[in-house]
PDB file of C-alpha atoms in Angstrom:
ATOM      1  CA  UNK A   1       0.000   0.000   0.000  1.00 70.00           C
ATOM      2  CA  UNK A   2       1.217   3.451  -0.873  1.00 80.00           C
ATOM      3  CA  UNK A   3       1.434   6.440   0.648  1.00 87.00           C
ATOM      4  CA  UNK A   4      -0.184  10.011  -0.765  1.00 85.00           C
ATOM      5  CA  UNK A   5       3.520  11.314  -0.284  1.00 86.00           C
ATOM      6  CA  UNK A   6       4.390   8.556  -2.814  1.00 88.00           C
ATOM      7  CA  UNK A   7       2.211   9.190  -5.167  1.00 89.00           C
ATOM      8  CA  UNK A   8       2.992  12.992  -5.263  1.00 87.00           C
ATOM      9  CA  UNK A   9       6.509  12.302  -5.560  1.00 88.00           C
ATOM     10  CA  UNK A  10       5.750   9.361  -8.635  1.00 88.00           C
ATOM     11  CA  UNK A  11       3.667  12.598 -10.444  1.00 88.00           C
ATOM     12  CA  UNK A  12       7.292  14.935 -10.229  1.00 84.00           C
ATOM     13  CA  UNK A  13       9.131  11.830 -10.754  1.00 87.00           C
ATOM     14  CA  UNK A  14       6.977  11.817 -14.143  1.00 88.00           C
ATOM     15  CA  UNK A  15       6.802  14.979 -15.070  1.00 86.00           C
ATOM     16  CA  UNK A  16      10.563  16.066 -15.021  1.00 85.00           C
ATOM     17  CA  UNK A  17      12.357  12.793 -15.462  1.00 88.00           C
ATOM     18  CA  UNK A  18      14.158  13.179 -19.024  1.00 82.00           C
ATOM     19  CA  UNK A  19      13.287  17.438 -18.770  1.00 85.00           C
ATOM     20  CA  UNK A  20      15.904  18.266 -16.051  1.00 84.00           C
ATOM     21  CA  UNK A  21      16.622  22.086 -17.682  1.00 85.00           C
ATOM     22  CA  UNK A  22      12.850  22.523 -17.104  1.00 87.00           C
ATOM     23  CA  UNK A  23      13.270  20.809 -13.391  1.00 87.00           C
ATOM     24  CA  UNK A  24      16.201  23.537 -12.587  1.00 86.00           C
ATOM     25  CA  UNK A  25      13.510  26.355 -13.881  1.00 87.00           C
ATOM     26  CA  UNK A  26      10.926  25.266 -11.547  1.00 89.00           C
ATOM     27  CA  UNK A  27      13.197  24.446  -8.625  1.00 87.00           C
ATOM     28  CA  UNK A  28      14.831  28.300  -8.941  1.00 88.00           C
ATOM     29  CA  UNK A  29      11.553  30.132  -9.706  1.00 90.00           C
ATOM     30  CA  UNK A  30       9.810  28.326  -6.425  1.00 90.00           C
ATOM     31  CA  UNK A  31      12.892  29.145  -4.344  1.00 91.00           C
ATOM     32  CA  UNK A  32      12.689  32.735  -5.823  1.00 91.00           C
ATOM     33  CA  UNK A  33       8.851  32.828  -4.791  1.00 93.00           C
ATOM     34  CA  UNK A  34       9.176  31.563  -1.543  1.00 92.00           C
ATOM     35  CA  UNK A  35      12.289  33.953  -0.466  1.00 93.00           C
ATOM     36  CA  UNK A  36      10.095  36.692  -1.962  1.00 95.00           C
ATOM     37  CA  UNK A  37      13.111  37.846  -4.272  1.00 93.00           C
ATOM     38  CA  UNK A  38      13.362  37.904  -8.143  1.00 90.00           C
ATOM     39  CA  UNK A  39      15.662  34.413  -9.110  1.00 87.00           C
ATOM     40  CA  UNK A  40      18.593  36.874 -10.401  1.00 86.00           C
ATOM     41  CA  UNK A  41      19.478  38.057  -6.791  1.00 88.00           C
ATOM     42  CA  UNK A  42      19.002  34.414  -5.466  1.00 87.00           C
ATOM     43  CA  UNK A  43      21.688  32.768  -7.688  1.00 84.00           C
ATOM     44  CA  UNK A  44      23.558  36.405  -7.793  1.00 85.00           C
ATOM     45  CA  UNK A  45      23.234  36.273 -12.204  1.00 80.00           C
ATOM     46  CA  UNK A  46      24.870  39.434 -13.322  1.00 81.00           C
ATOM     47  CA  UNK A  47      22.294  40.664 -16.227  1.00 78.00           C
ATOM     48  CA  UNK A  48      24.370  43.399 -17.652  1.00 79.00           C
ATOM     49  CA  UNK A  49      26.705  41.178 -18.916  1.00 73.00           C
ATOM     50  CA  UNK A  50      23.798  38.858 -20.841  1.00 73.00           C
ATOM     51  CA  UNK A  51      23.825  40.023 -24.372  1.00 78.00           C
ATOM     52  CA  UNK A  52      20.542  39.836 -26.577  1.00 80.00           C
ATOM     53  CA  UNK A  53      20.367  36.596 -28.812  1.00 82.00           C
ATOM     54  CA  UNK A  54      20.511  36.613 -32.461  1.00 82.00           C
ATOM     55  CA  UNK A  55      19.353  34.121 -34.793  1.00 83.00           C
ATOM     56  CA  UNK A  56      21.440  32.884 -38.292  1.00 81.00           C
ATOM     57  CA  UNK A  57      20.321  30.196 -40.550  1.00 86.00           C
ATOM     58  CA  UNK A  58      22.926  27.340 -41.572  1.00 86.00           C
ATOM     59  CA  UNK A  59      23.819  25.242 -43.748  1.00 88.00           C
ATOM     60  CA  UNK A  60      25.131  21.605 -42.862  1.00 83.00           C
ATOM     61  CA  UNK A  61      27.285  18.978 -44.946  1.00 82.00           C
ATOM     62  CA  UNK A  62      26.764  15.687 -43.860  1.00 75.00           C
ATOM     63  CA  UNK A  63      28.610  12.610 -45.392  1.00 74.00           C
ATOM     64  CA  UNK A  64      26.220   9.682 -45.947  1.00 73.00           C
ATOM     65  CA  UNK A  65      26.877   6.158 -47.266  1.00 67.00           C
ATOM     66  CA  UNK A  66      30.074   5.500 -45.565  1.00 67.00           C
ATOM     67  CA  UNK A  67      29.357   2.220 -44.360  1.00 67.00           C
ATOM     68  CA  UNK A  68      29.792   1.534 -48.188  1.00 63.00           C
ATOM     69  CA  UNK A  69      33.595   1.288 -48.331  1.00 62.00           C
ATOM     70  CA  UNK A  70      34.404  -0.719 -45.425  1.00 65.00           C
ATOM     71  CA  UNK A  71      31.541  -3.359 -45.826  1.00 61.00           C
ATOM     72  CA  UNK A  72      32.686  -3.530 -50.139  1.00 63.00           C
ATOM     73  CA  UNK A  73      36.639  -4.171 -48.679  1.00 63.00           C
ATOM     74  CA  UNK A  74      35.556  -6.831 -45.928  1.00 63.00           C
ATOM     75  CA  UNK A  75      33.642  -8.643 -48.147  1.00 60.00           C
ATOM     76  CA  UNK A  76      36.060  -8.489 -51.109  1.00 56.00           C
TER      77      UNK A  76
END
């Protein structure tokens, strides 16, 4: 028989197992709610020195078919 503690702590298990960056988030912005002070004091995150983010499209190369040569020299 389980517990209700259990089965709250099965429900975070789920929801953050495998999303740990999102499990961080949560953990600072409840710590930052319950001291009553915004999360960049808390964790002392200098925001003068965070520049603005930019976005660039690329374009990737990507060999393909390499198994090719090794398989054609072990079998030959």
């Amino acid at each position: 028989m389980h517990t209700a503690a259990y089965y709250i702590l099965e429900e975070v298990w789920d929801e953050f197992n495998g999303n740990w960056e999102n499990l961080a988030f949560e953990m600072e912005f409840l710590i930052s709610k319950f001291a009553n002070k915004p999360i960049e004091e808390i964790f002392k995150i200098e925001t003068e020195d965070i520049k603005e983010g930019i976005e660039r499209e690329t374009i990737v190369q990507q060999r393909v078919n390499q198994g090719f040569f090794p398989f054609s020299i072990v079998i030959f």
